[in-house]
JSON list of C-alpha atoms in Angstrom, two decimals:
[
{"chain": "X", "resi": 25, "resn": "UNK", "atom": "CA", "xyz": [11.13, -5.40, 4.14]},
{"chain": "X", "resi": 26, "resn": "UNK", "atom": "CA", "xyz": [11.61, -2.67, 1.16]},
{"chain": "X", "resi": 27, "resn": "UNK", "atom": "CA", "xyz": [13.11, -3.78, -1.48]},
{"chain": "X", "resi": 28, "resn": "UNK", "atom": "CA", "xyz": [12.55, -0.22, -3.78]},
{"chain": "X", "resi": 29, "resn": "UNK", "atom": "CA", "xyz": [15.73, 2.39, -2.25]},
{"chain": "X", "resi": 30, "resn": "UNK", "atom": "CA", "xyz": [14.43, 6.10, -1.98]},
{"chain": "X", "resi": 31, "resn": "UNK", "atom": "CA", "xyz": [16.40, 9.02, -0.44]},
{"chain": "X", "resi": 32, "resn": "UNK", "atom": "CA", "xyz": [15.25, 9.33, 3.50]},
{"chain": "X", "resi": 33, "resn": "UNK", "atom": "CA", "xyz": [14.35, 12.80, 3.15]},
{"chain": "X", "resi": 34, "resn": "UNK", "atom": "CA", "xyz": [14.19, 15.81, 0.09]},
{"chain": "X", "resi": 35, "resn": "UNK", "atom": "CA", "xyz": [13.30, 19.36, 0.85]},
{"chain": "X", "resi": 36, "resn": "UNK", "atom": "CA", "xyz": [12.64, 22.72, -1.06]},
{"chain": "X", "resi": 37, "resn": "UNK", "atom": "CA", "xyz": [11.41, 25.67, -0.08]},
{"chain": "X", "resi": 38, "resn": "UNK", "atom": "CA", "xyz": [7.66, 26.64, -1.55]},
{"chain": "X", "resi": 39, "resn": "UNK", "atom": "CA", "xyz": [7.37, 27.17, -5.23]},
{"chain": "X", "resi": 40, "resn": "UNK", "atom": "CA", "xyz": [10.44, 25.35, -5.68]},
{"chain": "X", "resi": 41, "resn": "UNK", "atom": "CA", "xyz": [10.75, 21.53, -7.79]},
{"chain": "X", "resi": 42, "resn": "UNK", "atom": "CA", "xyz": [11.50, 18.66, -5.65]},
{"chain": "X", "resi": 43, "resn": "UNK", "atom": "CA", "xyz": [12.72, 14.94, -7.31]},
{"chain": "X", "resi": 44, "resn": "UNK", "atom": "CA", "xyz": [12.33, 11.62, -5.60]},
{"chain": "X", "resi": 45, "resn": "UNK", "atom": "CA", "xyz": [14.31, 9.01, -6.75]},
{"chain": "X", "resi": 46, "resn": "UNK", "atom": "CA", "xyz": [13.10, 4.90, -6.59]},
{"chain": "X", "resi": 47, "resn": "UNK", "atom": "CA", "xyz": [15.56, 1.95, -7.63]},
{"chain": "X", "resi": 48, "resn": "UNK", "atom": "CA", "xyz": [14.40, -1.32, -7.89]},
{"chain": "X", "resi": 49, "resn": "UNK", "atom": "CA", "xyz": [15.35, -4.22, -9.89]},
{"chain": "X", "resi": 50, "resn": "UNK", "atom": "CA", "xyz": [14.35, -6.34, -12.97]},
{"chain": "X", "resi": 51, "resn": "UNK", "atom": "CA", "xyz": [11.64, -8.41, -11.16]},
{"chain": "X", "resi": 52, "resn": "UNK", "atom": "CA", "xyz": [9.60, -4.59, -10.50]},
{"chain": "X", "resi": 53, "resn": "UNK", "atom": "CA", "xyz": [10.13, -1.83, -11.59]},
{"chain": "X", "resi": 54, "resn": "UNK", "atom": "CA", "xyz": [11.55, -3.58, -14.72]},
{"chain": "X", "resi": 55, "resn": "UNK", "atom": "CA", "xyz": [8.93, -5.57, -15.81]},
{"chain": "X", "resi": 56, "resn": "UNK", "atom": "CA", "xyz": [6.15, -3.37, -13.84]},
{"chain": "X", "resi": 57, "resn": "UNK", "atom": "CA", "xyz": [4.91, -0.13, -14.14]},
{"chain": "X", "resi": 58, "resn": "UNK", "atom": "CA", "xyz": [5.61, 2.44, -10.73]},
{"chain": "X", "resi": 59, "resn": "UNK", "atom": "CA", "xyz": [2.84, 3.44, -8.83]},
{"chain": "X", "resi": 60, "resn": "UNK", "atom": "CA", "xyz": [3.58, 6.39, -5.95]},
{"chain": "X", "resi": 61, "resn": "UNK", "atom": "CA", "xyz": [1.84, 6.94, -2.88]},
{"chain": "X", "resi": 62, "resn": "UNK", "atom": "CA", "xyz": [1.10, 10.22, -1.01]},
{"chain": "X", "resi": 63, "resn": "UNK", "atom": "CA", "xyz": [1.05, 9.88, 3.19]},
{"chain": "X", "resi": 64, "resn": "UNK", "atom": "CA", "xyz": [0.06, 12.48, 5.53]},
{"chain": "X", "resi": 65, "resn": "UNK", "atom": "CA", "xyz": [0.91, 12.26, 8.98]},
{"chain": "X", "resi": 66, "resn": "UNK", "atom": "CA", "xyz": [-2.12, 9.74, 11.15]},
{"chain": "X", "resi": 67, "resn": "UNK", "atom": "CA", "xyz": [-3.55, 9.13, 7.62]},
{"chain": "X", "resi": 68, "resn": "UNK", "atom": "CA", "xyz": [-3.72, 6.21, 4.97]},
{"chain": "X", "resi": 69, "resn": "UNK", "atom": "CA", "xyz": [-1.57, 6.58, 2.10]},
{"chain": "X", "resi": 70, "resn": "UNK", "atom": "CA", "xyz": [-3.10, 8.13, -0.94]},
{"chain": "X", "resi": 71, "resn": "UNK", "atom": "CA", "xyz": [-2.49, 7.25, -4.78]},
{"chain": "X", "resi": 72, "resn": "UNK", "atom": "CA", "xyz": [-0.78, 9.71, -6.22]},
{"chain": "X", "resi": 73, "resn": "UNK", "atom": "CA", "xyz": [0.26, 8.69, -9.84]},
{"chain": "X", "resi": 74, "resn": "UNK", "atom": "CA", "xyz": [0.00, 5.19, -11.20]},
{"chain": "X", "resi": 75, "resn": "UNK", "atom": "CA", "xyz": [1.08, 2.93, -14.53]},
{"chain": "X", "resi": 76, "resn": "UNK", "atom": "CA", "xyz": [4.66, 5.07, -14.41]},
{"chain": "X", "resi": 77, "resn": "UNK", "atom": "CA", "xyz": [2.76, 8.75, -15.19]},
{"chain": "X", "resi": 78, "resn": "UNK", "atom": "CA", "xyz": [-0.81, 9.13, -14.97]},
{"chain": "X", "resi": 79, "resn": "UNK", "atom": "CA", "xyz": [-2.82, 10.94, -12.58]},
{"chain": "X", "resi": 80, "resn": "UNK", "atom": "CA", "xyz": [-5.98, 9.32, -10.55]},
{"chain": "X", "resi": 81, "resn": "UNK", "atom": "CA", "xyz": [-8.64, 12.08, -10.16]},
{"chain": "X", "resi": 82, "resn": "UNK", "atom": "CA", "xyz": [-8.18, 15.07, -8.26]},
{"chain": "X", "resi": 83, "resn": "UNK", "atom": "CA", "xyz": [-4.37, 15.07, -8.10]},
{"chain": "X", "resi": 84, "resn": "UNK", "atom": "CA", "xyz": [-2.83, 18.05, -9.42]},
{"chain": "X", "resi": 85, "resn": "UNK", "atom": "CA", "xyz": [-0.61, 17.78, -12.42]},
{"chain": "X", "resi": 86, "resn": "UNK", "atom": "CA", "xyz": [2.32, 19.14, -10.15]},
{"chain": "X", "resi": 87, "resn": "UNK", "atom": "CA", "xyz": [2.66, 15.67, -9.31]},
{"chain": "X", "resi": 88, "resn": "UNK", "atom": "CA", "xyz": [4.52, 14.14, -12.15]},
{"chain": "X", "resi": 89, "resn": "UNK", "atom": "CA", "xyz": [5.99, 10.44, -12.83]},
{"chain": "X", "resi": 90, "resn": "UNK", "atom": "CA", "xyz": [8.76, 8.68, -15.15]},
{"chain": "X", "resi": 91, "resn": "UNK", "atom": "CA", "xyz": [10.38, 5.52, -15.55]},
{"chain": "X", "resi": 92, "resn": "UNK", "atom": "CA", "xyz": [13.31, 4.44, -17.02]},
{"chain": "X", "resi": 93, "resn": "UNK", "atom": "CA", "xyz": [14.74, 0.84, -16.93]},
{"chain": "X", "resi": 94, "resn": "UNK", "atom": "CA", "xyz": [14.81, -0.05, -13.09]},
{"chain": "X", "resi": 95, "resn": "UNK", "atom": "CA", "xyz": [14.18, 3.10, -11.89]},
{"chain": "X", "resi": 96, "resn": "UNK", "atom": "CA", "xyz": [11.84, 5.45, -11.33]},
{"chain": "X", "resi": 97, "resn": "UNK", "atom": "CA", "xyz": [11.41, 8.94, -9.54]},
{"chain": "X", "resi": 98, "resn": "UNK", "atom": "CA", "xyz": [8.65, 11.65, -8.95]},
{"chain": "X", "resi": 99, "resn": "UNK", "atom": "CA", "xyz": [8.81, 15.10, -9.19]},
{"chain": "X", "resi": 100, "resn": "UNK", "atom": "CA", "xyz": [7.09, 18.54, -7.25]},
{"chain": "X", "resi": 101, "resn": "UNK", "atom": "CA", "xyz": [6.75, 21.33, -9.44]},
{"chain": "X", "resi": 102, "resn": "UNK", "atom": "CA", "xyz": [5.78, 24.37, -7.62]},
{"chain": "X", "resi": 103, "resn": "UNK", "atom": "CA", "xyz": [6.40, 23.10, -4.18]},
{"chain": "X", "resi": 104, "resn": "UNK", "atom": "CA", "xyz": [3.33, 23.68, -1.43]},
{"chain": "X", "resi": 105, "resn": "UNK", "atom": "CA", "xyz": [3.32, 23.61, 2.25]},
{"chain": "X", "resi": 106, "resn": "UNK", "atom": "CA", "xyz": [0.69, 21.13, 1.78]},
{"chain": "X", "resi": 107, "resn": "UNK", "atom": "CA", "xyz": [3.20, 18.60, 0.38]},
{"chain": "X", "resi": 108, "resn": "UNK", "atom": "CA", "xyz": [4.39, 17.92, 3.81]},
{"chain": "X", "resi": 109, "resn": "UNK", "atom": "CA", "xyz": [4.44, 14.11, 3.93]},
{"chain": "X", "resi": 110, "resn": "UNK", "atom": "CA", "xyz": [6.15, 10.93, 3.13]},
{"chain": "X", "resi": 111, "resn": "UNK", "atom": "CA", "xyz": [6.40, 9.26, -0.26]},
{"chain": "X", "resi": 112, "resn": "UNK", "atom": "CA", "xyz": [6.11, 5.75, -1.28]},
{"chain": "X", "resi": 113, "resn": "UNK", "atom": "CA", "xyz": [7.28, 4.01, -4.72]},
{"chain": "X", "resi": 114, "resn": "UNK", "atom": "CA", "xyz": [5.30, 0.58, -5.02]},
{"chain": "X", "resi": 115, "resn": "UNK", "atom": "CA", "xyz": [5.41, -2.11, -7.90]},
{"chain": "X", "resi": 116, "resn": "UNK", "atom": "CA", "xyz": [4.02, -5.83, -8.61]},
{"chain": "X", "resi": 117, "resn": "UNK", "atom": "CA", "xyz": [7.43, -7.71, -8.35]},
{"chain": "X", "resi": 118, "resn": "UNK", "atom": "CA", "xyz": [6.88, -10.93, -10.51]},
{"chain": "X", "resi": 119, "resn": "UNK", "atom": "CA", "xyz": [9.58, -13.19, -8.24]},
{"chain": "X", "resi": 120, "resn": "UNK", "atom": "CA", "xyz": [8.54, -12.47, -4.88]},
{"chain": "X", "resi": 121, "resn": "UNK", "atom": "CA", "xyz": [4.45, -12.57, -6.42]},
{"chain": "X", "resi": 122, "resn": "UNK", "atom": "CA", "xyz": [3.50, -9.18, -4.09]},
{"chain": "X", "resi": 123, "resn": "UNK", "atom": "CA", "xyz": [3.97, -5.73, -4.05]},
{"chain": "X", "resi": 124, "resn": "UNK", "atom": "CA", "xyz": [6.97, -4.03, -3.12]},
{"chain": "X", "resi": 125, "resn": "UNK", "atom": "CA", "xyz": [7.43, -0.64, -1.38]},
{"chain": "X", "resi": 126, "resn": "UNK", "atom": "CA", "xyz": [10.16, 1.83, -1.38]},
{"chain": "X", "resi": 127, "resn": "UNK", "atom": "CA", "xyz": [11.75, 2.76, 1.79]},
{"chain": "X", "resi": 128, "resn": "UNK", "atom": "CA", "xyz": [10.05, 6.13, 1.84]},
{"chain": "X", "resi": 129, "resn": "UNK", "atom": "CA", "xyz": [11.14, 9.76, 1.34]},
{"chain": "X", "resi": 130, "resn": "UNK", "atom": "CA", "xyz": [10.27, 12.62, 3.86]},
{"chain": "X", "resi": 131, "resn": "UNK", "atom": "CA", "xyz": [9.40, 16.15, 1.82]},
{"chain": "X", "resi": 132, "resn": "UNK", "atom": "CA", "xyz": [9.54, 18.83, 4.10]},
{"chain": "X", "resi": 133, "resn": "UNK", "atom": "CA", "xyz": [8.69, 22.24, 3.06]},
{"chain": "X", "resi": 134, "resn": "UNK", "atom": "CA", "xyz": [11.13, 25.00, 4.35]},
{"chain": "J", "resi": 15, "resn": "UNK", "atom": "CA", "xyz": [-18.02, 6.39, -3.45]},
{"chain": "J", "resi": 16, "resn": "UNK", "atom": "CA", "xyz": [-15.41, 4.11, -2.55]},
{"chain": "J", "resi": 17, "resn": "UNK", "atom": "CA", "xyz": [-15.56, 2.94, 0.90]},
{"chain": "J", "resi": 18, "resn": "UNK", "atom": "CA", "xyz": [-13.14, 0.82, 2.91]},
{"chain": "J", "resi": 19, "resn": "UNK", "atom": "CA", "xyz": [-13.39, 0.01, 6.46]},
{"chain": "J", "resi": 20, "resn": "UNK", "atom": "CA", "xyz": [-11.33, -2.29, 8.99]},
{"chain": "J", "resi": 21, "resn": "UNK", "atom": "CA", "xyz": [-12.25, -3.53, 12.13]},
{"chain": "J", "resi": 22, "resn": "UNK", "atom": "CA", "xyz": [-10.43, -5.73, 14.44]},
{"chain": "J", "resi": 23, "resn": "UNK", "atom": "CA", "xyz": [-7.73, -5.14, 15.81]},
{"chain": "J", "resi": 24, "resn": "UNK", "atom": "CA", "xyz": [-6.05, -4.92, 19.08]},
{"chain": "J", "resi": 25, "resn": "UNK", "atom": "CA", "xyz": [-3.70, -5.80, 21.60]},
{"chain": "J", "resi": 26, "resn": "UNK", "atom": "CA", "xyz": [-2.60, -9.88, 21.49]},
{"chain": "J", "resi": 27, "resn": "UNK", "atom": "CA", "xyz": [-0.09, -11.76, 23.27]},
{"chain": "J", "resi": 28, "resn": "UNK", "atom": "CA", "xyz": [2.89, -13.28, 21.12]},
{"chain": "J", "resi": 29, "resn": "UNK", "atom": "CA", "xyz": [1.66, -16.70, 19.87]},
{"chain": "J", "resi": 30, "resn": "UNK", "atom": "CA", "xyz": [-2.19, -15.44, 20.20]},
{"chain": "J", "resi": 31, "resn": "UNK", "atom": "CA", "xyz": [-4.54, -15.13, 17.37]},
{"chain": "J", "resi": 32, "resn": "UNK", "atom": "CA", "xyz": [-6.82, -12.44, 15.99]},
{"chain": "J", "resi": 33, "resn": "UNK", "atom": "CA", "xyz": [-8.82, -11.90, 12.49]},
{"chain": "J", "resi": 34, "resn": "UNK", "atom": "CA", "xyz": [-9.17, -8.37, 10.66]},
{"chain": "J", "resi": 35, "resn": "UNK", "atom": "CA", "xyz": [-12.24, -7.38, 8.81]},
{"chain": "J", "resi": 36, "resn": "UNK", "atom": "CA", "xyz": [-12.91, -5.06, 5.76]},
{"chain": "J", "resi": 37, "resn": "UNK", "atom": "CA", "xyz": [-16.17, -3.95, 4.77]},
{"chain": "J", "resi": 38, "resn": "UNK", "atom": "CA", "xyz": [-16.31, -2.57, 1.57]},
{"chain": "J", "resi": 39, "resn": "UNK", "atom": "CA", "xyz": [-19.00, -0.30, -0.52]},
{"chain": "J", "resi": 40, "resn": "UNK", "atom": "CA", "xyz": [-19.43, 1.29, -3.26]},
{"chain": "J", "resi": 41, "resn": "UNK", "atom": "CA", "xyz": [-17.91, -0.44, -5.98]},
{"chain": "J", "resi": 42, "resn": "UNK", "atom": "CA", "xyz": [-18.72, -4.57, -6.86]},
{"chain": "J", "resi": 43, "resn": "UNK", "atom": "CA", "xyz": [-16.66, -6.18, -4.80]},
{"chain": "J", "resi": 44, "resn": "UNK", "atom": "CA", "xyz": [-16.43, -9.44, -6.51]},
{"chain": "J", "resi": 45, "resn": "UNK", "atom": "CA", "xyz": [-15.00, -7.82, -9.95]},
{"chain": "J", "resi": 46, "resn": "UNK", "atom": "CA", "xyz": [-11.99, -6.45, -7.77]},
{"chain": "J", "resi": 47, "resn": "UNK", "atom": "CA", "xyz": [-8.91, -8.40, -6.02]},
{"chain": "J", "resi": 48, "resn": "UNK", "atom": "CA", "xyz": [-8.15, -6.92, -2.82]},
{"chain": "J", "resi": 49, "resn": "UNK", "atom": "CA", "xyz": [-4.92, -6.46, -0.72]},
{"chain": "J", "resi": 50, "resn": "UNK", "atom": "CA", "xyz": [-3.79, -6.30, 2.93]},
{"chain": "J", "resi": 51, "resn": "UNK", "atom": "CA", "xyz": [-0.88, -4.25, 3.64]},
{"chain": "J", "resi": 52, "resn": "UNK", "atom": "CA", "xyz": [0.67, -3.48, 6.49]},
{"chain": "J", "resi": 53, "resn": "UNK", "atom": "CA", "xyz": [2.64, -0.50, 8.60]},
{"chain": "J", "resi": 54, "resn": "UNK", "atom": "CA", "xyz": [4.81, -0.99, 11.54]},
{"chain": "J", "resi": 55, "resn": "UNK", "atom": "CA", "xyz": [4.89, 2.28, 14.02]},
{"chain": "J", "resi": 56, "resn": "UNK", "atom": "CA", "xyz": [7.14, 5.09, 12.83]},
{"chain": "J", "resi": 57, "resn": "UNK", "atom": "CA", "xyz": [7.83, 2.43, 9.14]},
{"chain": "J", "resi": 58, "resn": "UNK", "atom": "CA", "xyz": [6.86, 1.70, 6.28]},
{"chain": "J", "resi": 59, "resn": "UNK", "atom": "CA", "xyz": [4.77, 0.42, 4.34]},
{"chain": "J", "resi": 60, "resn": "UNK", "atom": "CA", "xyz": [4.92, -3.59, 3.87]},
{"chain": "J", "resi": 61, "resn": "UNK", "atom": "CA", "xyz": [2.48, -5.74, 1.74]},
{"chain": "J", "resi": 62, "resn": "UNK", "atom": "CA", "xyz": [1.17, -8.87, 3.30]},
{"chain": "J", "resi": 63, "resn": "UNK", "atom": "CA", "xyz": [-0.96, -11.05, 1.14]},
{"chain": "J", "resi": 64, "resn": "UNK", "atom": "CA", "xyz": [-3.29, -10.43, -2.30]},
{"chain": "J", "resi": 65, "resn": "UNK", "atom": "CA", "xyz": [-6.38, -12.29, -3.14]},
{"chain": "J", "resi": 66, "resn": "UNK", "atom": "CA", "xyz": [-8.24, -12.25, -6.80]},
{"chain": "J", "resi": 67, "resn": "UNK", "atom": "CA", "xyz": [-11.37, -11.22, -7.40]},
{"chain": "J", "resi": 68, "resn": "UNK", "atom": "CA", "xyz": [-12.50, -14.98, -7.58]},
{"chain": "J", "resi": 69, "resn": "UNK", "atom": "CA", "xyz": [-10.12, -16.23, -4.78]},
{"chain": "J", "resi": 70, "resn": "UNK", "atom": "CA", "xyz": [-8.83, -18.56, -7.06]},
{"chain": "J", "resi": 71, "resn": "UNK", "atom": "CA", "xyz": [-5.64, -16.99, -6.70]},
{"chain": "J", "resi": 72, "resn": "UNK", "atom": "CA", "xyz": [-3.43, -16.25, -3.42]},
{"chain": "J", "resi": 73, "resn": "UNK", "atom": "CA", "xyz": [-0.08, -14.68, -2.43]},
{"chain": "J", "resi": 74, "resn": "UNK", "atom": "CA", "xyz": [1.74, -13.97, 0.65]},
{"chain": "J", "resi": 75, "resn": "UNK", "atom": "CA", "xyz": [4.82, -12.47, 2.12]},
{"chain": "J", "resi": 76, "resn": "UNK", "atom": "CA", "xyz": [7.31, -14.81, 3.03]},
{"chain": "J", "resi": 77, "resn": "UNK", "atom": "CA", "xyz": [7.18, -13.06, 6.73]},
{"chain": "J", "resi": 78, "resn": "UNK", "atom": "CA", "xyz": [3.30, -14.29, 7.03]},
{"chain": "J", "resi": 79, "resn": "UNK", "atom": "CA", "xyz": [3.26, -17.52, 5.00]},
{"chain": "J", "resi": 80, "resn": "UNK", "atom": "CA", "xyz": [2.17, -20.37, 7.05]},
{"chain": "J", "resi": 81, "resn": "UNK", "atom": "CA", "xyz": [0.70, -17.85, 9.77]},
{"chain": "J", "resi": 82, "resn": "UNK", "atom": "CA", "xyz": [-1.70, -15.44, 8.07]},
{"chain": "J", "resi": 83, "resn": "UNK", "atom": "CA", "xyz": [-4.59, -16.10, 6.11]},
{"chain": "J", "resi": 84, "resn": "UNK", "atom": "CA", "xyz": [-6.31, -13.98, 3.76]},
{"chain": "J", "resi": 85, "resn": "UNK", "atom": "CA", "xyz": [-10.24, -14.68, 2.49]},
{"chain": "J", "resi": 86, "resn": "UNK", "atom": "CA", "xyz": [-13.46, -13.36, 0.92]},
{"chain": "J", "resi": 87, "resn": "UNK", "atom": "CA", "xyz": [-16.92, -13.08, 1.95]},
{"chain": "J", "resi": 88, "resn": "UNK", "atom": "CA", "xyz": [-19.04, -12.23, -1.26]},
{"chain": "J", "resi": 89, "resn": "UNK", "atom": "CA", "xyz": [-22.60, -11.92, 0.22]},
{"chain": "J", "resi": 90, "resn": "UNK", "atom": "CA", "xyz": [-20.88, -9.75, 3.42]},
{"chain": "J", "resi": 91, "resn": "UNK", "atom": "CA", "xyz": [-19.02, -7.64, 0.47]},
{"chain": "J", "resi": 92, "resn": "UNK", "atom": "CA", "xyz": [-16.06, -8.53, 3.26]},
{"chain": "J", "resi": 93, "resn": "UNK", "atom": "CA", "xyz": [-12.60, -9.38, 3.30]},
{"chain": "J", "resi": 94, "resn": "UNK", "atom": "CA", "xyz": [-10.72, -11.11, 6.08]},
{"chain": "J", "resi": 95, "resn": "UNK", "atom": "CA", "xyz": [-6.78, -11.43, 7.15]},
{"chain": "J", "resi": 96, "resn": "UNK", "atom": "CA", "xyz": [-7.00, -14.54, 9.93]},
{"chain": "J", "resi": 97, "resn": "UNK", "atom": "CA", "xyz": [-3.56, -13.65, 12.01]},
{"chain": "J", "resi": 98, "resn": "UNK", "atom": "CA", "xyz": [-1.67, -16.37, 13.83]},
{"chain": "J", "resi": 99, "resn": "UNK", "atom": "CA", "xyz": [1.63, -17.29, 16.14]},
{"chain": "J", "resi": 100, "resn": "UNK", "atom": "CA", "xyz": [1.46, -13.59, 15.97]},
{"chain": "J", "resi": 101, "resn": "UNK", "atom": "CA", "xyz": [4.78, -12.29, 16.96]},
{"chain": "J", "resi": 102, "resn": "UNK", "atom": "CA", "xyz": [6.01, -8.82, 18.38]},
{"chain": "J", "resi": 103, "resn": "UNK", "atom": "CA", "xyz": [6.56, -8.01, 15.01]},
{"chain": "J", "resi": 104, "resn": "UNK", "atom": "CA", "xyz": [3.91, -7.98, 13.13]},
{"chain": "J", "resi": 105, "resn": "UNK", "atom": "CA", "xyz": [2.82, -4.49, 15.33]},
{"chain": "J", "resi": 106, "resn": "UNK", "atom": "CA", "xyz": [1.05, -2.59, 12.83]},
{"chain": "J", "resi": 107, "resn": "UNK", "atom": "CA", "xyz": [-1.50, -0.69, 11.55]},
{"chain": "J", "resi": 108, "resn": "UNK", "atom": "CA", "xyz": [-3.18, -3.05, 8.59]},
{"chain": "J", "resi": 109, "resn": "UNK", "atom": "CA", "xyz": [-4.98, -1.34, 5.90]},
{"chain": "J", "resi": 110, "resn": "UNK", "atom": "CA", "xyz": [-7.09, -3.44, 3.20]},
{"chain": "J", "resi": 111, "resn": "UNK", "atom": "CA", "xyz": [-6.46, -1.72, -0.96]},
{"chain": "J", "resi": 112, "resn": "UNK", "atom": "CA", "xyz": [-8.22, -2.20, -3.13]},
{"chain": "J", "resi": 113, "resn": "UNK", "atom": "CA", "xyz": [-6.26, -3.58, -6.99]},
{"chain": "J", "resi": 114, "resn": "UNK", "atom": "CA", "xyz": [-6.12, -2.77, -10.00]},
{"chain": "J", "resi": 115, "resn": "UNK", "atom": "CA", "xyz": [-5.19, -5.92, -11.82]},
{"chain": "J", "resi": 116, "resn": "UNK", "atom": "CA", "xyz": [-1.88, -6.57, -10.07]},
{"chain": "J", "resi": 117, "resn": "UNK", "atom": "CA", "xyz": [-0.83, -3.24, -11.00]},
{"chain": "J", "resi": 118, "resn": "UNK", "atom": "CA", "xyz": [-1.38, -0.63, -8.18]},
{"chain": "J", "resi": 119, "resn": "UNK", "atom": "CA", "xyz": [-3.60, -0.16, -4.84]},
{"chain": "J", "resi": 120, "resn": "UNK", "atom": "CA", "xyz": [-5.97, 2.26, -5.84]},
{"chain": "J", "resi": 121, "resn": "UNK", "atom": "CA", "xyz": [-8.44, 2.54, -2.40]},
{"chain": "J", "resi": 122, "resn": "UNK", "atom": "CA", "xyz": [-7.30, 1.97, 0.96]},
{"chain": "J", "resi": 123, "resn": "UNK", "atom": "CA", "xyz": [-9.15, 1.86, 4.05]},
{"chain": "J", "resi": 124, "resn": "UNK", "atom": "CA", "xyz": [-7.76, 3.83, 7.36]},
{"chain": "J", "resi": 125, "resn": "UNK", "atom": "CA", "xyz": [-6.61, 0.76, 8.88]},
{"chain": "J", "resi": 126, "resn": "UNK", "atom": "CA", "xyz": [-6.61, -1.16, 12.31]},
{"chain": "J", "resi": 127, "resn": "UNK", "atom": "CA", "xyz": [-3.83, -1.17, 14.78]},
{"chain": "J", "resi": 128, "resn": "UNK", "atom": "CA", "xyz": [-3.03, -4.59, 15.41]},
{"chain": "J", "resi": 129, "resn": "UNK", "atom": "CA", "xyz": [-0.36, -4.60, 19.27]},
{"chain": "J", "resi": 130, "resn": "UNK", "atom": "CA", "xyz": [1.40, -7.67, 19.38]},
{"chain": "J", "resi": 131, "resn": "UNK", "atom": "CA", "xyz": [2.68, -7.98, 23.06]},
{"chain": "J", "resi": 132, "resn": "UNK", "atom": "CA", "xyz": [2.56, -9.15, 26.74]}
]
């Protein structure tokens, strides 16, 4: 079960910014840094950022990260058709001794 | 390179048994903790257990505890989720991560599609 709420679905057409929003608690995101997770369709999901704001190699710095309190949210600067795919928050929740997920956020390109 | 592969899975009848494999390469397998997490068709994504890089330490989900159990071969660079008293749902595709010191997944394999059902 998630237990990080994202929005369902975000759009934009290209060029355009895009947010995604993640809300967790005090047990993640508020005592854990936000990772986020790229997944195309049929594919394995991707690390996108990681430790709130940094990059892994090869991502584009379009992809950006932030974190404040118990939330979190990523944003899509200069929107590609490419971004087509679903978005994960994750963090370490100390309580439940795991990882927790968001719920997932749909970015469709218009 | 990083390389992560499953193996295993399958269709299983409710209350059978099955055990998923993950061969990894390319990085030293016994410096890194590993993960198994899981994907339900059409879902999301849902952790199921974590084990360190010594196996000293353990965690499950509450929806696998008593049922699933994760382990470590170091000589086989391999890592293992035994499944039991499956149940319809835990249909899924599992993917083994590799951690990052209990911080993020960093490498995931492509995963196995594990069918629970008569």
């Amino acid at each position: 079960q998630s237990v990080l709420t994202q929005p369902p679905s975000a759009s934009g057409t290209p060029g355009q910014r895009v947010t995604i929003s993640c809300s967790g608690s005090s047990s993640n995101i508020g005592s854990s840094t936000v990772n986020w997770y790229q997944q195309l369709p049929g594919t394995a999901p991707k690390l996108l950022i990681y430790s709130n704001n940094q990059w892994p190699s090869g991502v584009p710095d379009r992809f950006s990260g932030s974190k404040s309190g118990t939330s979190a949210s990523l944003a899509i600067s200069g929107l590609q058709s490419e971004d087509e795919a679903n978005y994960y928050c994750a963090a370490w929740d100390g309580s439940l001794n795991g990882y927790v997920f968001g719920t997932g956020t749909e970015v469709t390109v218009l | 390179e990083v390389q992560l592969v499953e193996s295993g899975g399958g269709l299983v009848q409710p209350g059978g048994s099955l055990r998923l494999s993950c061969v990894a390469s390319g990085f030293t397998f016994s410096a890194y903790s590993m993960n198994w997490v899981r994907q339900a068709p059409g879902k999301g994504l849902e952790w199921v257990s974590y084990i360190s890089s010594s196996s000293s330490t353990i965690y499950y989900a509450d929806s696998v505890k008593g049922r699933f159990t994760i382990s470590r071969d170091y000589a086989q660079n391999s890592l293992y989720l035994q499944m039991n008293s499956l149940r319809a749902e835990d249909t899924a595709v599992y993917y083994c991560a590799r951690d990052r010191s209990r911080s993020y997944p960093d490498y995931w394999g492509q995963g196995t599609l594990v069918t629970v059902s008569s």
